[in-house]
CSV table of C-alpha atoms in Angstrom, one decimal:
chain,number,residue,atom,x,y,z
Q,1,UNK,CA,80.3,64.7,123.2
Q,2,UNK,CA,77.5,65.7,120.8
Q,3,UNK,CA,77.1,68.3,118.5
Q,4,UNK,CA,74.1,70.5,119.5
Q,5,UNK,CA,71.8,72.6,116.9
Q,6,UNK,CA,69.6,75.4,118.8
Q,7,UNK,CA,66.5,77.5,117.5
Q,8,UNK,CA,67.4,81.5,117.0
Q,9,UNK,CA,64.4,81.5,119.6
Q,10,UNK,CA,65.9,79.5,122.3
Q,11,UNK,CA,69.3,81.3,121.6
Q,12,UNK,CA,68.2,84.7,121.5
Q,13,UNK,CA,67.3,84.1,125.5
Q,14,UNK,CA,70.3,83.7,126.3
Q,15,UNK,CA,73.2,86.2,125.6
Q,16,UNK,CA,76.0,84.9,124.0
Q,17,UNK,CA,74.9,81.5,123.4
Q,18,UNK,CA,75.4,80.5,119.6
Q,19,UNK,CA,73.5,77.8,117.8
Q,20,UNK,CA,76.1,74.8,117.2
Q,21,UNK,CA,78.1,73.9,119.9
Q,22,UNK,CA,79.7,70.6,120.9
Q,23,UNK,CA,78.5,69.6,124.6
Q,24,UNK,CA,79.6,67.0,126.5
Q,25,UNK,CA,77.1,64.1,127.4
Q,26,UNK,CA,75.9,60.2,127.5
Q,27,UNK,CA,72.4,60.5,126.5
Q,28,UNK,CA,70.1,63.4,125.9
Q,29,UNK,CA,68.7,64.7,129.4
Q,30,UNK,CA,72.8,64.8,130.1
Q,31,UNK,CA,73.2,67.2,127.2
Q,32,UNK,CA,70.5,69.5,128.6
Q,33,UNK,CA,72.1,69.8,131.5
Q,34,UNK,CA,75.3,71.2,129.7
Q,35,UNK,CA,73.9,73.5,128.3
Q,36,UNK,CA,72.1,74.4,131.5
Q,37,UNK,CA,75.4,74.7,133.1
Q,38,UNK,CA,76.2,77.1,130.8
Q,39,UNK,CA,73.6,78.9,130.1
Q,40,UNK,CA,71.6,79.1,133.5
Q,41,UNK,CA,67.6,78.6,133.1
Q,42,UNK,CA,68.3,76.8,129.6
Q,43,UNK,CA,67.2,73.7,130.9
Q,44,UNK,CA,64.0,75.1,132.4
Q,45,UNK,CA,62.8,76.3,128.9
Q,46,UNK,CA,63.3,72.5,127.4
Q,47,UNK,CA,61.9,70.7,130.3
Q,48,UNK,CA,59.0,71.1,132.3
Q,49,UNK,CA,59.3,70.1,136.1
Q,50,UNK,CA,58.4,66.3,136.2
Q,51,UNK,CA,61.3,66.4,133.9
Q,52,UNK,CA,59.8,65.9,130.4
Q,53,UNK,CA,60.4,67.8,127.3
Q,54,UNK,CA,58.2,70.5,127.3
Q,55,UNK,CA,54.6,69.6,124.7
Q,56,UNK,CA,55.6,71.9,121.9
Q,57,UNK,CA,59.4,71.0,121.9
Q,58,UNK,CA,61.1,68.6,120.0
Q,59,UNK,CA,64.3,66.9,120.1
Q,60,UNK,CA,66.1,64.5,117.2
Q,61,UNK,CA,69.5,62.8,117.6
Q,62,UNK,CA,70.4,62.5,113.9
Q,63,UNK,CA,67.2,63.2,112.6
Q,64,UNK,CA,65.3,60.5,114.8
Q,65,UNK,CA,63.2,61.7,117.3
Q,66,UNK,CA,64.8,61.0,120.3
Q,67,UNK,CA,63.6,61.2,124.3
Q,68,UNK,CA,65.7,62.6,127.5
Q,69,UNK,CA,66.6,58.7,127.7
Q,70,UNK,CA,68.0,58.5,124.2
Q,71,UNK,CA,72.0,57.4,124.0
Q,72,UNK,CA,74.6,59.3,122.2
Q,73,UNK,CA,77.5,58.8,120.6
Q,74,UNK,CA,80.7,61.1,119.6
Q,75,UNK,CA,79.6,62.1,115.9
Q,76,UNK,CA,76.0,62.1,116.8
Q,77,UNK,CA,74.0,65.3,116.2
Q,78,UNK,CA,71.5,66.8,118.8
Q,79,UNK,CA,69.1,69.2,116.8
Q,80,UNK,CA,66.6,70.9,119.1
Q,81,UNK,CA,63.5,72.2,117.6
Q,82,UNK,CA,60.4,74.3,118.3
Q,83,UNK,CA,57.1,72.7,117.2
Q,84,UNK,CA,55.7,74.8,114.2
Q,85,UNK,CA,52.7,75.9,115.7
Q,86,UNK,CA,51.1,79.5,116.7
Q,87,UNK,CA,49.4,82.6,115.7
G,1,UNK,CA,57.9,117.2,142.6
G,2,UNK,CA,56.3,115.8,138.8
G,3,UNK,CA,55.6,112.2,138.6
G,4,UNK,CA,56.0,110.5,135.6
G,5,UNK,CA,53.2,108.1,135.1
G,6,UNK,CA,53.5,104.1,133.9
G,7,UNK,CA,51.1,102.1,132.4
G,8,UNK,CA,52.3,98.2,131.6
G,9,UNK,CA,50.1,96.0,129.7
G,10,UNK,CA,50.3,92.3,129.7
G,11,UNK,CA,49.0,91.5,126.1
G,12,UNK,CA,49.2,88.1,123.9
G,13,UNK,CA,51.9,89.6,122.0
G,14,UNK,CA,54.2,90.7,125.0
G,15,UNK,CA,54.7,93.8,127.3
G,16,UNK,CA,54.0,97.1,126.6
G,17,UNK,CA,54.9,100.3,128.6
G,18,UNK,CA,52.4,103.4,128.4
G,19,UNK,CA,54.0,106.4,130.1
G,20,UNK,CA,52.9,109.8,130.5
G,21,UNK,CA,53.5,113.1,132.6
G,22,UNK,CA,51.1,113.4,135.4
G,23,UNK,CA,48.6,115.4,133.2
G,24,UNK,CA,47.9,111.8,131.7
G,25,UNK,CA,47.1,114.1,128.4
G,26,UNK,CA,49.5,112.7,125.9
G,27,UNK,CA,50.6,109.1,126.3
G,28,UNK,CA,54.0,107.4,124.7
G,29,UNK,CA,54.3,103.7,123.9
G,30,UNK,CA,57.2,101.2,124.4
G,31,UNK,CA,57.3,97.4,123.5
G,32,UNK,CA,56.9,95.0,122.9
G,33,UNK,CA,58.7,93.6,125.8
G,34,UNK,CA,60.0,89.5,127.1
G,35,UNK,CA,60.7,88.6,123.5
G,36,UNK,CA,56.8,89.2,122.3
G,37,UNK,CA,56.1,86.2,124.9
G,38,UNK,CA,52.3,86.8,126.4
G,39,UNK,CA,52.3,88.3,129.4
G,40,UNK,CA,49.0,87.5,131.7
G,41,UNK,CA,50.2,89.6,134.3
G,42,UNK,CA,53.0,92.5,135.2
G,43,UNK,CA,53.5,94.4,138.3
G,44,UNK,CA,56.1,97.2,139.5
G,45,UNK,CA,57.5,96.7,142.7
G,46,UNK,CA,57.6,100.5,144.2
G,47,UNK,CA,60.4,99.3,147.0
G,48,UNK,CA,63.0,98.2,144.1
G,49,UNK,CA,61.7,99.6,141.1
G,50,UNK,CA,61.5,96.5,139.4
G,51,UNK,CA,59.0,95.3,136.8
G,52,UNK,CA,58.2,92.1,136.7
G,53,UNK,CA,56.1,90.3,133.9
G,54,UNK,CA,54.3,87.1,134.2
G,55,UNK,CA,55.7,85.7,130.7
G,56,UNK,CA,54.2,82.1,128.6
G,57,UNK,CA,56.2,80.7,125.9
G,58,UNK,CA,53.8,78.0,124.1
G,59,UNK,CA,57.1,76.5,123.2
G,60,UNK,CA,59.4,77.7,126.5
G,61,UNK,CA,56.9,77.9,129.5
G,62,UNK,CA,56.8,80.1,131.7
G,63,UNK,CA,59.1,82.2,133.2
G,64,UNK,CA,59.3,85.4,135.4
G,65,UNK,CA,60.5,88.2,133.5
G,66,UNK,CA,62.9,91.3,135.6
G,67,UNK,CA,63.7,94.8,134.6
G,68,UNK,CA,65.5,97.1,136.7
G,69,UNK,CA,65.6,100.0,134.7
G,70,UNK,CA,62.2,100.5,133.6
G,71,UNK,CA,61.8,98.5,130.7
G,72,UNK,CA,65.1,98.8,128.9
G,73,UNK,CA,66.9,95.8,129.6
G,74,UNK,CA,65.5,91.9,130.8
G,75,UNK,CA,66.5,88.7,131.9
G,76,UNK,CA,64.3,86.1,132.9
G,77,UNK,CA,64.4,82.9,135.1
G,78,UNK,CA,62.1,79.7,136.1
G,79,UNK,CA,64.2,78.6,138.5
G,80,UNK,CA,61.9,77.0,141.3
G,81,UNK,CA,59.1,77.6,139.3
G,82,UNK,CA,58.4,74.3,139.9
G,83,UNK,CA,56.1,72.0,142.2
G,84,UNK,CA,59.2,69.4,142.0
G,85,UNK,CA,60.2,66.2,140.4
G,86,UNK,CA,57.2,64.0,139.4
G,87,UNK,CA,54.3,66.4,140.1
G,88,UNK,CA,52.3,67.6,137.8
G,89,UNK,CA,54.6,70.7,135.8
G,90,UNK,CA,53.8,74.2,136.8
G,91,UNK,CA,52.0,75.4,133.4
G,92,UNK,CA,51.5,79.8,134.1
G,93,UNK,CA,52.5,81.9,135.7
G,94,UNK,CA,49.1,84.6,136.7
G,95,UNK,CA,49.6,86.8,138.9
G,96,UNK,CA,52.9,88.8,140.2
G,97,UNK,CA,53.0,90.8,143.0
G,98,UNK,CA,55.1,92.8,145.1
G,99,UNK,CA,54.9,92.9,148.7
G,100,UNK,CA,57.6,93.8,151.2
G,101,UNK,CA,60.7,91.5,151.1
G,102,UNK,CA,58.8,89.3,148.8
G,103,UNK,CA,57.3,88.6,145.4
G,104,UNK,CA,54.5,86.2,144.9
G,105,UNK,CA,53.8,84.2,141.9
G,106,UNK,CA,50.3,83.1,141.5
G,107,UNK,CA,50.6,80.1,139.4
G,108,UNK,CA,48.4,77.5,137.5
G,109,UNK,CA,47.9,74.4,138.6
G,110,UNK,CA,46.7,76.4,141.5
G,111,UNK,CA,49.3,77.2,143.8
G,112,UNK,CA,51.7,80.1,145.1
G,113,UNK,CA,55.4,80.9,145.6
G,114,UNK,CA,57.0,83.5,146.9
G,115,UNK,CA,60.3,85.1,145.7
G,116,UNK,CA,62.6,86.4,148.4
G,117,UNK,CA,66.0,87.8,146.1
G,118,UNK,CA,63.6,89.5,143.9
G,119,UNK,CA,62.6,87.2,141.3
G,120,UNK,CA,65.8,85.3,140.8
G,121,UNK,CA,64.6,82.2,142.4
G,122,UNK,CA,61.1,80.9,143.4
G,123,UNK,CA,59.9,78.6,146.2
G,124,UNK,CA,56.5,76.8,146.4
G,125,UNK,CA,54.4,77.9,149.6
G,126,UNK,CA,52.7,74.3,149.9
G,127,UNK,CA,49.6,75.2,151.9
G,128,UNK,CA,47.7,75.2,149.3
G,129,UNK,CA,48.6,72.2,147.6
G,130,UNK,CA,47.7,70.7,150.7
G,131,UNK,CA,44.0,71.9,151.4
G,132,UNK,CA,41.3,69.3,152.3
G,133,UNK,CA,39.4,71.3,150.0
G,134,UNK,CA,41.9,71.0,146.5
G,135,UNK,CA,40.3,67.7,145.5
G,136,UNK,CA,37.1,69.4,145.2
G,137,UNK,CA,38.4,72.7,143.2
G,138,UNK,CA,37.6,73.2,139.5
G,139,UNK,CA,39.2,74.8,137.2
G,140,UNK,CA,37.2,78.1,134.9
G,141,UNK,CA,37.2,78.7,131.7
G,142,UNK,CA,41.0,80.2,132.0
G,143,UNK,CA,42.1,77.2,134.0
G,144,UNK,CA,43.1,76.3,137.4
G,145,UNK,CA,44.6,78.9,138.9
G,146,UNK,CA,45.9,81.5,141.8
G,147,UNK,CA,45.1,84.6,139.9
G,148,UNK,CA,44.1,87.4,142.5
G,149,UNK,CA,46.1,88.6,145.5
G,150,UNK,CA,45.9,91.0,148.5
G,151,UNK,CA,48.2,91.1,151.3
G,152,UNK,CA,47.1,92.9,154.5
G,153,UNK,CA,49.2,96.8,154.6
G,154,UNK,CA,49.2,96.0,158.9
G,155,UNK,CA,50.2,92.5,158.7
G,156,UNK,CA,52.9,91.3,155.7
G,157,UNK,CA,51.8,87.7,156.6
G,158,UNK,CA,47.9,88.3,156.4
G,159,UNK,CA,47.2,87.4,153.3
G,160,UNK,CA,44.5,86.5,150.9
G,161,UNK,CA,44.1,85.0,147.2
G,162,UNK,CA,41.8,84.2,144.8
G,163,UNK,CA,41.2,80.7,142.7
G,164,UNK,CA,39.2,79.7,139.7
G,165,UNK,CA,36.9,78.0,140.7
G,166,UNK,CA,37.6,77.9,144.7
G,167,UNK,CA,36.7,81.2,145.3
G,168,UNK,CA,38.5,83.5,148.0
G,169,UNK,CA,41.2,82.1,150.9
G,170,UNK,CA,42.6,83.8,153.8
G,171,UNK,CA,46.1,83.1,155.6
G,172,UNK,CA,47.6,84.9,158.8
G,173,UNK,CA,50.7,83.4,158.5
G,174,UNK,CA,52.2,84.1,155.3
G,175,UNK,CA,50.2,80.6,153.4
G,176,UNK,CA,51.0,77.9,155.3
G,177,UNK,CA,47.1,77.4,156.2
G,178,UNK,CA,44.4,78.8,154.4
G,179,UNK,CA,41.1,79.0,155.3
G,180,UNK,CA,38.1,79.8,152.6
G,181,UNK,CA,36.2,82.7,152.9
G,182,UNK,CA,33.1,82.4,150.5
G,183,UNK,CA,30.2,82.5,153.1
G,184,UNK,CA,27.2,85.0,152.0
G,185,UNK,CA,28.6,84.1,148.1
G,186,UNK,CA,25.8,83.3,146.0
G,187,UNK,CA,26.8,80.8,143.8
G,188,UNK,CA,24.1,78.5,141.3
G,189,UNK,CA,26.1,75.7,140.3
G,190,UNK,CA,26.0,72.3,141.5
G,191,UNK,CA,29.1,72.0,144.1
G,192,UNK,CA,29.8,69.6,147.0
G,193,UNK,CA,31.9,71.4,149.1
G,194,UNK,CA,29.6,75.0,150.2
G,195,UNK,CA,32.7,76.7,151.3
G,196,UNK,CA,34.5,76.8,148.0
G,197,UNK,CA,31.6,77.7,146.2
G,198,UNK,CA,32.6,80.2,144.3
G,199,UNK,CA,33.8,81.4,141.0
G,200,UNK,CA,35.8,84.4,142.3
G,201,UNK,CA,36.8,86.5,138.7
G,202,UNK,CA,38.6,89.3,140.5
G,203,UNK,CA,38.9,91.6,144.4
G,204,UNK,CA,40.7,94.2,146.2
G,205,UNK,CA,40.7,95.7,149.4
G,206,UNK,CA,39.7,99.1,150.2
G,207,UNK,CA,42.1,101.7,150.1
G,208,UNK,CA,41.5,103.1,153.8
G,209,UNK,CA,40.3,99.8,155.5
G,210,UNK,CA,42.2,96.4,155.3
G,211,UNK,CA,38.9,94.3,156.2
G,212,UNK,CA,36.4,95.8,153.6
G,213,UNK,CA,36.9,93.0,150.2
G,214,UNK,CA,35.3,94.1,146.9
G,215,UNK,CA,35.0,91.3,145.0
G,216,UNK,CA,33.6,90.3,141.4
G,217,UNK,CA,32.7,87.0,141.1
G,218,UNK,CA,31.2,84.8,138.5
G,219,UNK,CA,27.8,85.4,140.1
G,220,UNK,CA,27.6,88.9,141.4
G,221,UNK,CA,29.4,91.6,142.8
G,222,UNK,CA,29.8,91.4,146.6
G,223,UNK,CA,31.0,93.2,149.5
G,224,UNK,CA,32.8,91.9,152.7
G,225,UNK,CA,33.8,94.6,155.2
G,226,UNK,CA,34.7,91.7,158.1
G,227,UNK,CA,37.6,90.4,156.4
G,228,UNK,CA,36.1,88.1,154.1
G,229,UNK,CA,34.1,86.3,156.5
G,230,UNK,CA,30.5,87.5,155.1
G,231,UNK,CA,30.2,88.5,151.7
G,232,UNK,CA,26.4,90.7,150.5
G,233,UNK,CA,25.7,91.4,147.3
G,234,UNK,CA,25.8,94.3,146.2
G,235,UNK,CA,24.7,94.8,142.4
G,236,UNK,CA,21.7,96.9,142.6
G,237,UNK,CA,21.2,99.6,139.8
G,238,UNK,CA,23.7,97.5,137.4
G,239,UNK,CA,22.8,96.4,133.7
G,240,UNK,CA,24.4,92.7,134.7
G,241,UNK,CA,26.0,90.6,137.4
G,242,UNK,CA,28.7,89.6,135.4
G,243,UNK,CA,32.1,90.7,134.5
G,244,UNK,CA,35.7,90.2,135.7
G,245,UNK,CA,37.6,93.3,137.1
G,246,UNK,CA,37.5,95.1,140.4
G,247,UNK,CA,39.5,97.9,140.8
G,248,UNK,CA,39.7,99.7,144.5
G,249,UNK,CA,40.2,103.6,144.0
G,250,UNK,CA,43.5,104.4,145.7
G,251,UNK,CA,42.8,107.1,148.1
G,252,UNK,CA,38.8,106.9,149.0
G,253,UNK,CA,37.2,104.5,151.3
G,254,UNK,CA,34.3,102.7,150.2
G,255,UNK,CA,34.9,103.5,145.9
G,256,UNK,CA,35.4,100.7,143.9
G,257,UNK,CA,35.4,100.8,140.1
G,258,UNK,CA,34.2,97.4,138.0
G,259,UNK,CA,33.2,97.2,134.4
G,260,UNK,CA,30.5,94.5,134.0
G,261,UNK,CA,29.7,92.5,130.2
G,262,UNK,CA,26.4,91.4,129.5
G,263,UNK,CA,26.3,88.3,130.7
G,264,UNK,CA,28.0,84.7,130.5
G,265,UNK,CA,26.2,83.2,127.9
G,266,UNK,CA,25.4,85.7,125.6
G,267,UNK,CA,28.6,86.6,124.2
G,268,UNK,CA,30.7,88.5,127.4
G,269,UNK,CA,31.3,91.7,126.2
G,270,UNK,CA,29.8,95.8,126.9
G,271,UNK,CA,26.0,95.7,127.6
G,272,UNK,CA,23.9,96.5,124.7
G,273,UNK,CA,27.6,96.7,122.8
G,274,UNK,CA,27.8,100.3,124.7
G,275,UNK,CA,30.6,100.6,127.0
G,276,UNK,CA,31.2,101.8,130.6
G,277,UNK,CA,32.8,101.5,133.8
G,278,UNK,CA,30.2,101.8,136.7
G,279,UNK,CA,31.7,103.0,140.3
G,280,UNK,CA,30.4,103.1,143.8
G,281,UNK,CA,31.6,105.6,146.5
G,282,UNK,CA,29.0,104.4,149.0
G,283,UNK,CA,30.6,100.4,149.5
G,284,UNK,CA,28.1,99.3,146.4
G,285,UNK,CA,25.0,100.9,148.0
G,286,UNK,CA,24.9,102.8,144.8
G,287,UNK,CA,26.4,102.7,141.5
G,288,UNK,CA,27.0,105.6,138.6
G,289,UNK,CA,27.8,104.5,134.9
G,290,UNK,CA,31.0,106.3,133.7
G,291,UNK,CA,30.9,106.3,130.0
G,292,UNK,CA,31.7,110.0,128.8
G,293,UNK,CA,34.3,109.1,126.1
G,294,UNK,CA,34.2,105.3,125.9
G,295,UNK,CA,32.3,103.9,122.5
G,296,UNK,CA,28.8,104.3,123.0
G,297,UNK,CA,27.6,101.3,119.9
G,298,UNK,CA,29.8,98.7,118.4
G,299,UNK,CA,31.8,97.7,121.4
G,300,UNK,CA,31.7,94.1,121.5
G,301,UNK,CA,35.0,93.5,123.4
G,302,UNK,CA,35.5,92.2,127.1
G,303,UNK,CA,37.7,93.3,130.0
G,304,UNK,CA,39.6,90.9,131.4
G,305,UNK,CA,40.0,90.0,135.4
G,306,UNK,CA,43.0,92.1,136.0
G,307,UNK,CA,43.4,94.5,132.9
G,308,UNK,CA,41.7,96.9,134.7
G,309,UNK,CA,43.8,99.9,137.0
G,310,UNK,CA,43.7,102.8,139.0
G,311,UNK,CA,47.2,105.0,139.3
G,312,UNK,CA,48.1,106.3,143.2
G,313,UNK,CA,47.5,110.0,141.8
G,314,UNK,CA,45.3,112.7,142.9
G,315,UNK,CA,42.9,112.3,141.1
G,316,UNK,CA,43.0,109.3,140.2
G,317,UNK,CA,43.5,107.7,137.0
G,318,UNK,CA,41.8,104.9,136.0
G,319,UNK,CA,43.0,102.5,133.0
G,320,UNK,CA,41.0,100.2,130.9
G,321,UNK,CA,42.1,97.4,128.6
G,322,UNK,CA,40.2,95.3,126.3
G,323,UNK,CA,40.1,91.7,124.6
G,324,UNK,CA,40.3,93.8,121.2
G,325,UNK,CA,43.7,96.0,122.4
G,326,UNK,CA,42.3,99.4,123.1
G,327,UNK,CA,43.6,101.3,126.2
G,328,UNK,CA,41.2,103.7,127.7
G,329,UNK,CA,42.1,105.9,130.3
G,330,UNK,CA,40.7,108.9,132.7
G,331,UNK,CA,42.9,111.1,134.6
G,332,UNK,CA,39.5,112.1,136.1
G,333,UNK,CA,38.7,109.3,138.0
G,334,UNK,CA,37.0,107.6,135.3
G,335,UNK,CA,34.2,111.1,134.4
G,336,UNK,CA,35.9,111.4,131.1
G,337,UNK,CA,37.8,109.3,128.6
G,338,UNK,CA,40.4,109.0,126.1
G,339,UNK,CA,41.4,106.0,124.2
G,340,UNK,CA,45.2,106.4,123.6
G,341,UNK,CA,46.3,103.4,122.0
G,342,UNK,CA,43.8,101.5,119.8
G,343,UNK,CA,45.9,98.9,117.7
G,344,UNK,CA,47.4,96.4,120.6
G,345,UNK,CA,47.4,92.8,120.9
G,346,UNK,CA,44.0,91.2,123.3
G,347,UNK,CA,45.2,93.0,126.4
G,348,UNK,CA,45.4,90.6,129.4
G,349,UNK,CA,46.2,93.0,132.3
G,350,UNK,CA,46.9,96.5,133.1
G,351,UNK,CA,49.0,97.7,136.4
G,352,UNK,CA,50.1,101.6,136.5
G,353,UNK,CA,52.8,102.9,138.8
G,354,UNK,CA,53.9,106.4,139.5
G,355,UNK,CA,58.1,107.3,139.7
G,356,UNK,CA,59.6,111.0,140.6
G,357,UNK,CA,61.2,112.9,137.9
């Protein structure tokens, strides 16, 4: 179990969804796949297909930079980030 | 009965609806659309009713947007989008289009898949990841990419696509095997494979016979009426060779609309900055320049491959969207123009649809 910050743009895709939320989750390609069990196609807009977190994504597990490989722990905190970037 | 007329624009700065009576006089504008995603491409699908956009997040990717009800409400999906686990990521989403049961999804790396529960989930048609020929195709200034499609009206699996740079493929059985059809395509860049040579920008077939191709390519415009297995040029009487749409007209055999720029180095936008659509009604024996209404001095903007469009009315109206966000548009078959909407993000494509009111 992690606790889970999302952008207003990723959340604003998807009805209902609000931006903390505890999901459940060993390490942090397992806690993108709770929320894509949730919220259906939320995976897709984090990932690309090989999987990898998509270019202009980024993702910090208590505000280190982490990969989808990246452990977790119970008090740890997943914050999911657009790049700034864009015109 | 009166039709009420649609006109969706694919911009950088998301979807926008034009609609208007079937006068065409007085035009009304809703958007932007998909979250202000850009939208390369958008299509209605006349069987469902459906609009679908061609949405690309920088930060998201790309997904398929879906609107039953004209615009009003959206959801969106990616699901399948995907040439699988390991493989290089599917990076755009080009080209939608309707056809039948289906909805194809020309996509970049170059590829296509096909939707068959409306957009909700996509699956890859492999033969063209699988061509002899993909080793050898390069991607244009736009990238690699399936960005042109027609499907045959006799035959739902006779099909044919376009690819920068790989020019123009045929399949007669729904894109399991594809065979180029680039032959009489005059092409002046190094290549070393002859039957791909070809920087296809944009075709469509004719409106009365499935075998007649217009196509604009890179290099020319050219004119295939055996299915795509000879192309001839056909430019004669035109200020340049280059440019990116071709529109068919939707009722007349043999009428095709383009609007060429002045050339690929020298800047790609109206020639001598004065702008017009030219159109044949003699399969490019002849061409007519159509510029009553459209700036005559300081146009310096481009048209891109597909924001150009004819609506299925009578006459026809013919739509026009530029790099700098005007819309132009005849309800006169292009012989006069007005410029409804002047203020819009670089306009990408332009699709019109007709609905019953």
């Amino acid at each position: 179990m992690a606790t889970v910050l999302l952008p207003d743009s990723l959340a604003r895709l998807f009805p209902g969804a609000p931006r903390k939320l505890d999901v459940d989750g060993e390490n942090v390609f397992q806690i993108v796949e709770g929320l894509n069990s949730q919220w259906p196609g939320m995976r897709d807009r984090l990932l690309d297909g090989r999987p990898a977190i998509r270019r202009h994504i980024v993702i910090f597990v208590n505000n280190e930079r982490a990969t989808l490989d990246t452990g977790l722990s119970p008090a740890d905190e997943v914050y999911i980030m657009p790049a700034m970037s864009g015109g | 009965m009166a039709s009420k007329v649609g006109v969706l624009l694919g911009t950088k700065k998301g979807l926008f609806i034009a609609e208007s009576d079937s006068s065409r006089k007085d035009w009304d504008l809703r958007g932007p659309f998909c979250e202000a995603w850009p939208v390369n491409h958008a299509a209605y699908d006349p069987a469902s009713g459906a609009i679908f956009a061609a949405g690309l997040n920088a930060w998201f990717g790309p997904a398929v947007w879906k609107s039953t009800d004209l615009g009003e409400t959206w959801t969106h999906s990616s699901e399948g989008l995907t040439y699988g686990e390991g493989a290089d990521p599917l990076t755009a989403v080009w080209l939608i289009r309707p056809a039948g049961d289906l909805v194809y999804a020309g996509v970049e790396p170059a590829g296509l898949l096909a939707s068959r529960d409306a957009g909700d989930t996509w699956e890859h048609l492999e033969g063209l990841r699988d061509h002899p020929t993909r080793p050898h195709w390069q991607p244009g200034g736009g990238g690699l990419m399936v960005h042109t499609m027609e499907v045959d009206p006799r035959d739902p699996k006779h099909l044919y696509i376009a690819i920068s740079v790989a020019g123009v493929f045929e399949s007669r059985d729904g894109g399991a095997i594809w065979a180029p059809r680039n032959d009489g395509i005059e092409f002046d860049f190094p290549t070393e494979v002859k039957e791909i040579a070809n920087c296809a920008h944009h075709f469509e077939m004719d409106s009365e016979d499935p075998t007649v191709l217009f196509q604009q390519s890179h290099s020319g415009m050219f004119i295939s009426r055996d299915g795509g297995a000879n192309w001839a040029g056909v430019q004669n009487g035109l200020p340049s060779t280059f440019g990116f749409p071709a529109v068919a007209h939707p009722h007349r055999g043999g009428s095709f609309y383009i609007a060429p720029l002045n050339g690929d180095q020298v800047g790609r936008y109206m020639p001598d900055a004065a702008a017009a659509v030219y159109r044949t009604d003699d399969y490019g024996a002849n061409w007519r320049a159509l510029r009553n209404g459209l700036p005559q001095s300081g146009a310096y903007f481009g048209v891109l491959r597909q924001a150009m469009a004819a609506d299925n009315l009578e006459p026809a109206g013919i739509y026009l969207g530029t790099s700098t966000g005007h819309l132009f548009a005849s309800a006169d078959e292009g012989e006069t123009w007005t410029e409804p909407f002047n203020f819009l993000p670089t306009i990408s494509s332009v699709e019109a649809f007709s609905t019953d009111v």
